[in-house]
């Protein structure tokens, strides 16, 4: 985005305060980890209370069970294991999927992100799909070669890759609602086709709900879309703003993990008492009324942004699922990574700075989803829409990206 990154000093509700004391309406919500609002009293109290009883035991404790029960009930899975981040959970799931199937290859989607993991950084373009070239420096070619990449929302591309690699693909990794290339919803039939293809090819369907889990619905995207996963990866909301990830699934798969089974995975701070307490404080408060509020403010923001773009005469696509939303500056709906990359990112950059000056903090990238939290109100959304309209009128003609 250019400029100097903002440093923040505090956060409360839907508001961030930077080191110079300026306030912003926050649409990052810690990249989706915050759902009740920043510094929610129940969460800060639960963390303080847990800390007073010790910050880590390196041994089992009741807090893990309490959060695990909530997660299992919401996700309809048999077993869950906690990690310290989404990346760590994805790493563990890949190992488990390879062990369970005796296969090595993975299939992921262009523009989907599952953590900074060598084998999962491959993302875009036919060259990557064909040759498995590393997408990040430092990734061994051998590691990237085992990863196939398909076009998002394109089940035929997946079918082709599975047929070209018969009996070799351990798992398909999927963001059920793509949030790491801006917000790209799954098209009707896409998720169902993936389930059928996995069944036909003996491939495990790993649904990455790090962003969507407990956010887009009580049980996450699998509930919202009626999708049956083999394994689920979770993070963000599950830790209430503390470092947590998790993975889970059917009993026979999860019992392959040590000490019951031969797949090793561990972490000194996994199941950390502070993180478990924060996660439970949040999940236990995610009631139907919280989801209806998020939907209400989400709808209002979507409609307002769309109208403001029309009034400013700027072609824009406002794409949303629940409290995840983004605006792409382009003529037609964005359905995959290529489409997302082809949008007017320079305009987004100018808008980002124009909105900062008006006290609205968006994700500093045209290719990231914006996140609402329960502290966003009709009033904060209306103020945002007004600022968005004014910012868009200011920046629509082009010009340099403002340095702050
Ligand atoms: N999966 C998805 C879908 C994500 O959005 C992210 C993080 N943005 C991750 C995995 C990795 O999680 P973490 O940053 O906690 O390692």
XYZ file of C-alpha atoms and ligand atoms in Angstrom:
420
model
C 0.000 0.000 0.000
C 3.009 2.309 0.322
C 3.392 4.733 3.202
C 4.480 3.871 6.716
C 2.660 1.011 8.424
C 0.503 2.163 11.291
C 1.473 1.085 14.786
C -1.435 0.514 17.102
C -1.542 1.222 20.804
C -4.926 -0.165 21.748
C -8.215 -1.569 20.525
C -11.740 -1.594 21.905
C -14.908 -2.869 20.242
C -14.701 -1.950 16.563
C -12.124 0.798 17.132
C -8.340 0.781 16.799
C -6.200 3.591 18.237
C -2.787 4.199 16.717
C 0.392 5.265 18.512
C -0.419 8.937 17.739
C -3.829 8.632 19.373
C -5.856 8.588 16.112
C -8.907 6.348 16.025
C -10.057 4.096 13.176
C -13.066 1.883 12.537
C -11.377 -1.489 12.156
C -12.204 -3.839 9.255
C -9.260 -6.171 9.859
C -10.439 -7.535 13.218
C -6.976 -9.119 13.608
C -7.464 -10.823 10.216
C -10.689 -12.350 11.432
C -9.550 -13.567 14.847
C -11.685 -10.983 16.670
C -15.423 -11.613 16.376
C -17.029 -10.241 19.560
C -15.091 -6.971 19.317
C -11.687 -5.980 20.657
C -10.999 -6.215 24.391
C -14.391 -7.776 25.088
C -14.759 -7.828 28.867
C -15.626 -11.514 29.102
C -12.472 -12.388 27.179
C -10.076 -10.134 29.076
C -11.534 -11.386 32.377
C -11.226 -15.032 31.330
C -7.610 -14.504 30.261
C -6.694 -12.641 33.463
C -8.363 -15.289 35.591
C -6.565 -18.096 33.736
C -3.227 -16.260 33.982
C -3.611 -15.986 37.749
C -3.689 -19.800 37.821
C -0.490 -20.164 35.770
C 0.279 -19.411 32.143
C 1.222 -22.930 31.038
C 1.328 -26.405 32.561
C 2.750 -28.532 29.757
C 0.124 -31.093 30.743
C -3.605 -31.698 30.271
C -6.116 -29.401 31.982
C -9.841 -28.851 32.100
C -9.792 -25.760 29.864
C -8.822 -27.927 26.880
C -11.775 -30.237 27.465
C -14.205 -27.351 27.854
C -13.163 -25.751 24.564
C -12.866 -29.108 22.771
C -16.478 -29.969 23.726
C -17.718 -26.705 22.237
C -15.686 -27.160 19.040
C -16.738 -30.790 18.563
C -20.405 -29.954 19.074
C -20.341 -27.063 16.619
C -18.304 -28.838 13.935
C -19.920 -32.261 14.196
C -16.493 -33.934 14.415
C -15.381 -36.757 16.718
C -11.993 -35.488 17.832
C -10.036 -32.236 17.905
C -6.402 -31.431 18.622
C -5.204 -27.908 19.507
C -2.111 -26.219 18.090
C -0.743 -22.682 18.401
C -1.644 -21.382 14.950
C -3.511 -22.202 11.770
C -0.191 -22.859 10.040
C 0.722 -25.501 12.582
C -2.685 -27.148 12.251
C -2.387 -27.275 8.429
C 1.074 -28.777 8.758
C -0.264 -31.510 11.025
C -3.238 -32.212 8.778
C -1.020 -32.663 5.732
C 1.101 -35.208 7.597
C -2.011 -37.011 8.824
C -3.625 -37.071 5.371
C -0.449 -38.471 3.822
C -0.190 -41.127 6.535
C -3.854 -42.096 6.270
C -3.810 -42.476 2.470
C -0.216 -43.605 1.911
C -0.061 -40.927 -0.823
C 2.195 -37.890 -1.162
C 0.587 -35.353 -3.482
C -1.652 -32.505 -2.373
C -4.099 -30.443 -4.357
C -4.792 -26.845 -3.416
C -6.467 -23.892 -5.082
C -4.853 -20.852 -6.661
C -5.301 -17.936 -4.323
C -6.086 -20.090 -1.268
C -3.745 -19.829 1.726
C -3.228 -22.450 4.411
C -0.244 -21.042 6.275
C 3.424 -20.485 5.528
C 4.185 -24.113 4.758
C 6.684 -25.122 2.053
C 4.388 -27.564 0.292
C 1.378 -25.229 0.410
C 2.906 -21.991 -0.880
C 2.502 -22.987 -4.510
C -0.385 -20.948 -5.781
C -0.886 -19.626 -9.236
C -0.654 -20.247 -12.918
C -0.303 -23.197 -15.222
C 3.501 -23.244 -14.842
C 3.138 -23.859 -11.133
C 0.489 -26.522 -11.730
C 2.519 -28.260 -14.408
C 6.018 -28.084 -12.976
C 5.388 -27.481 -9.269
C 7.754 -24.525 -9.191
C 8.328 -23.014 -5.732
C 6.332 -19.847 -5.222
C 8.456 -18.572 -2.382
C 12.240 -18.428 -2.267
C 13.629 -21.108 0.017
C 11.061 -23.760 -0.883
C 12.824 -26.882 -2.185
C 11.575 -27.792 -5.661
C 10.918 -31.337 -4.419
C 8.556 -30.013 -1.806
C 6.603 -27.865 -4.265
C 6.520 -30.623 -6.891
C 4.117 -32.667 -4.776
C 1.545 -29.838 -4.805
C -0.977 -29.515 -7.616
C -2.873 -26.260 -7.966
C -6.351 -25.902 -9.418
C -8.472 -22.927 -10.345
C -10.915 -21.958 -7.580
C -14.573 -22.615 -8.439
C -13.494 -24.981 -11.218
C -14.341 -28.599 -10.385
C -13.398 -29.677 -13.924
C -9.842 -28.491 -13.322
C -9.787 -30.619 -10.156
C -11.155 -33.634 -12.020
C -8.473 -33.264 -14.682
C -5.687 -33.089 -12.088
C -6.997 -36.071 -10.126
C -7.293 -38.132 -13.311
C -3.779 -37.144 -14.384
C -2.424 -38.265 -10.994
C -4.390 -41.460 -10.311
C -4.118 -42.844 -6.780
C -1.533 -40.197 -5.879
C -3.406 -37.294 -4.294
C -3.667 -37.609 -0.506
C -5.842 -34.554 0.064
C -7.587 -31.594 -1.440
C -7.099 -28.522 0.737
C -9.840 -25.957 0.388
C -10.934 -22.597 1.703
C -14.729 -23.166 1.577
C -15.156 -19.414 1.191
C -11.949 -17.977 -0.203
C -10.764 -15.104 1.964
C -7.122 -14.812 1.004
C -7.605 -13.320 -2.467
C -10.275 -10.905 -1.338
C -13.634 -12.533 -0.667
C -14.600 -15.120 -3.282
C -17.641 -17.267 -2.461
C -17.925 -20.839 -3.677
C -20.214 -21.081 -6.693
C -23.239 -23.319 -6.556
C -22.232 -26.973 -7.037
C -18.475 -26.426 -6.571
C -18.234 -27.783 -3.011
C -20.537 -30.722 -3.777
C -18.410 -31.648 -6.789
C -15.262 -31.633 -4.671
C -16.875 -34.006 -2.184
C -17.864 -36.376 -5.013
C -14.432 -36.203 -6.636
C -12.733 -36.953 -3.312
C -15.000 -39.968 -2.762
C -14.351 -41.244 -6.283
C -10.566 -40.900 -5.991
C -9.988 -41.962 -2.377
C -8.708 -38.445 -1.650
C -9.374 -36.759 1.697
C -11.226 -33.443 1.690
C -9.507 -31.056 4.096
C -11.638 -27.999 4.730
C -9.635 -25.051 6.009
C -11.970 -23.126 8.291
C -9.279 -20.952 9.867
C -11.135 -17.873 8.587
C -14.667 -19.167 8.191
C -14.996 -21.475 11.213
C -17.437 -20.121 13.816
C -17.592 -16.891 11.799
C -19.867 -17.483 8.822
C -22.220 -19.681 10.888
C -22.393 -21.422 14.260
C -20.704 -24.484 12.765
C -18.696 -22.617 10.127
C -18.816 -22.993 6.361
C -19.363 -26.768 6.429
C -22.662 -26.118 8.208
C -23.581 -23.156 6.010
C -23.047 -25.118 2.787
C -23.876 -28.635 4.035
C -20.368 -29.837 3.194
C -18.999 -33.079 4.676
C -15.250 -32.771 5.285
C -12.806 -35.562 6.205
C -10.599 -33.231 8.200
C -11.059 -29.634 9.303
C -8.430 -27.006 10.058
C -9.370 -24.190 12.434
C -7.815 -21.076 13.978
C -8.431 -17.362 14.540
C -11.881 -17.106 16.252
C -11.247 -20.380 18.104
C -8.558 -18.633 20.178
C -10.479 -15.425 20.865
C -7.484 -13.317 19.795
C -4.827 -15.517 21.416
C -2.570 -17.875 19.459
C -4.589 -21.018 18.738
C -5.142 -23.396 15.855
C -6.851 -26.766 15.768
C -7.568 -29.703 13.530
C -10.095 -32.439 13.820
C -12.231 -35.015 12.119
C -13.437 -38.569 12.304
C -12.275 -40.775 15.133
C -10.382 -43.297 12.973
C -8.362 -40.542 11.297
C -7.635 -38.576 14.461
C -6.637 -41.713 16.363
C -3.725 -42.066 13.947
C -2.123 -39.124 15.767
C 0.425 -39.938 18.525
C 0.280 -41.163 21.220
C -2.609 -43.363 20.020
C -1.195 -43.698 16.500
C 2.021 -43.351 14.490
C 1.633 -39.743 13.204
C 3.716 -37.443 15.367
C 2.576 -33.945 16.269
C 3.240 -31.909 19.387
C 3.720 -28.387 20.713
C 5.057 -27.078 24.033
C 2.301 -24.492 24.390
C -0.532 -26.309 22.587
C -3.765 -26.167 24.564
C -2.356 -23.211 26.480
C -4.670 -22.318 29.410
C -4.929 -18.607 28.488
C -5.741 -19.376 24.877
C -8.276 -22.054 25.800
C -9.987 -19.678 28.229
C -10.158 -16.897 25.637
C -11.465 -19.294 22.983
C -14.171 -20.621 25.247
C -15.187 -17.146 26.411
C -15.771 -16.253 22.765
C -17.340 -19.440 21.427
C -19.785 -19.713 24.316
C -21.018 -16.188 23.488
C -21.491 -16.794 19.767
C -25.256 -17.153 20.001
C -27.764 -16.991 17.133
C -28.331 -13.307 17.934
C -24.633 -12.541 17.388
C -24.764 -14.198 13.963
C -27.949 -12.304 13.051
C -26.317 -9.048 14.101
C -23.228 -9.812 11.973
C -25.502 -10.623 9.030
C -27.476 -7.423 9.532
C -24.450 -5.127 9.622
C -22.810 -7.150 6.837
C -25.852 -6.719 4.584
C -26.044 -3.016 5.344
C -22.352 -2.532 4.598
C -22.635 -4.515 1.360
C -25.625 -2.533 0.125
C -24.105 0.787 1.202
C -20.740 0.167 -0.468
C -22.399 -0.991 -3.681
C -24.599 2.094 -3.797
C -21.661 4.401 -3.036
C -19.624 2.881 -5.882
C -22.544 3.328 -8.294
C -22.956 6.964 -7.207
C -19.237 7.593 -7.703
C -19.437 5.958 -11.151
C -16.770 3.391 -10.283
C -17.267 -0.229 -11.432
C -17.054 -2.360 -8.296
C -17.978 -5.833 -7.090
C -18.967 -6.054 -3.438
C -18.670 -9.732 -2.478
C -19.745 -11.026 0.945
C -20.474 -14.099 3.006
C -21.753 -13.158 6.484
C -19.205 -10.935 8.230
C -16.521 -11.427 5.543
C -16.664 -8.928 2.708
C -14.515 -7.239 0.110
C -14.693 -4.763 -2.713
C -13.036 -5.493 -6.060
C -12.719 -2.685 -8.566
C -13.746 -4.456 -11.748
C -16.735 -4.840 -14.091
C -17.772 -8.430 -13.328
C -17.915 -10.759 -10.314
C -14.606 -12.272 -9.211
C -14.661 -16.072 -9.084
C -10.987 -17.037 -9.004
C -7.429 -15.856 -8.396
C -6.855 -14.671 -11.946
C -9.994 -12.548 -11.720
C -8.902 -11.127 -8.362
C -5.465 -10.270 -9.702
C -6.987 -8.555 -12.711
C -8.884 -5.983 -10.630
C -7.793 -2.335 -10.207
C -5.375 -2.716 -7.294
C -3.898 0.758 -7.744
C -7.347 2.272 -7.168
C -7.721 0.132 -4.053
C -4.359 1.451 -2.819
C -5.472 5.057 -3.208
C -8.790 4.260 -1.548
C -7.018 2.603 1.370
C -5.097 5.804 2.142
C -8.088 8.069 1.544
C -10.081 5.972 4.016
C -7.276 6.000 6.573
C -7.421 9.803 6.497
C -11.163 9.484 7.194
C -10.647 7.127 10.128
C -11.418 3.788 8.481
C -8.850 0.990 8.566
C -9.159 -1.604 5.779
C -6.853 -4.580 5.253
C -3.764 -3.086 3.572
C -4.225 -5.153 0.407
C -6.700 -5.408 -2.462
C -6.469 -9.197 -2.092
C -7.651 -9.648 1.502
C -11.121 -9.996 2.980
C -12.482 -7.369 5.354
C -13.863 -8.637 8.665
C -16.736 -7.228 10.667
C -17.059 -8.014 14.339
C -20.055 -7.874 16.665
C -19.070 -4.404 17.894
C -19.724 -2.935 14.449
C -23.073 -1.194 14.611
C -25.459 0.245 12.066
C -23.925 3.590 12.973
C -20.269 2.541 12.391
C -21.287 0.891 9.125
C -23.137 4.017 7.952
C -20.137 6.188 8.819
C -17.932 3.794 6.856
C -20.191 3.938 3.812
C -20.171 7.725 3.895
C -16.368 7.810 4.172
C -16.090 5.207 1.394
C -18.223 7.305 -0.967
C -16.236 10.468 -0.255
C -12.887 8.621 -0.523
C -13.904 7.018 -3.816
C -14.920 10.354 -5.328
C -11.543 11.734 -4.271
C -9.399 8.932 -5.714
C -11.347 7.616 -8.731
C -9.447 9.749 -11.260
C -6.064 8.190 -10.526
C -2.925 9.750 -9.151
C -0.079 8.641 -6.964
C -0.446 6.550 -3.836
C -0.279 8.952 -0.960
C 2.630 8.527 1.457
C 1.633 9.168 5.041
N -5.647 -20.951 6.705
C -6.322 -19.857 6.360
C -7.564 -19.979 5.546
C -5.868 -18.605 6.782
O -6.561 -17.513 6.426
C -4.696 -18.515 7.570
C -4.169 -17.190 8.072
N -4.622 -16.069 7.478
C -4.034 -19.694 7.906
C -4.536 -20.892 7.468
C -2.784 -19.669 8.740
O -3.126 -19.367 10.062
P -2.055 -18.690 11.042
O -1.764 -17.331 10.509
O -2.744 -18.698 12.366
O -0.854 -19.564 11.049
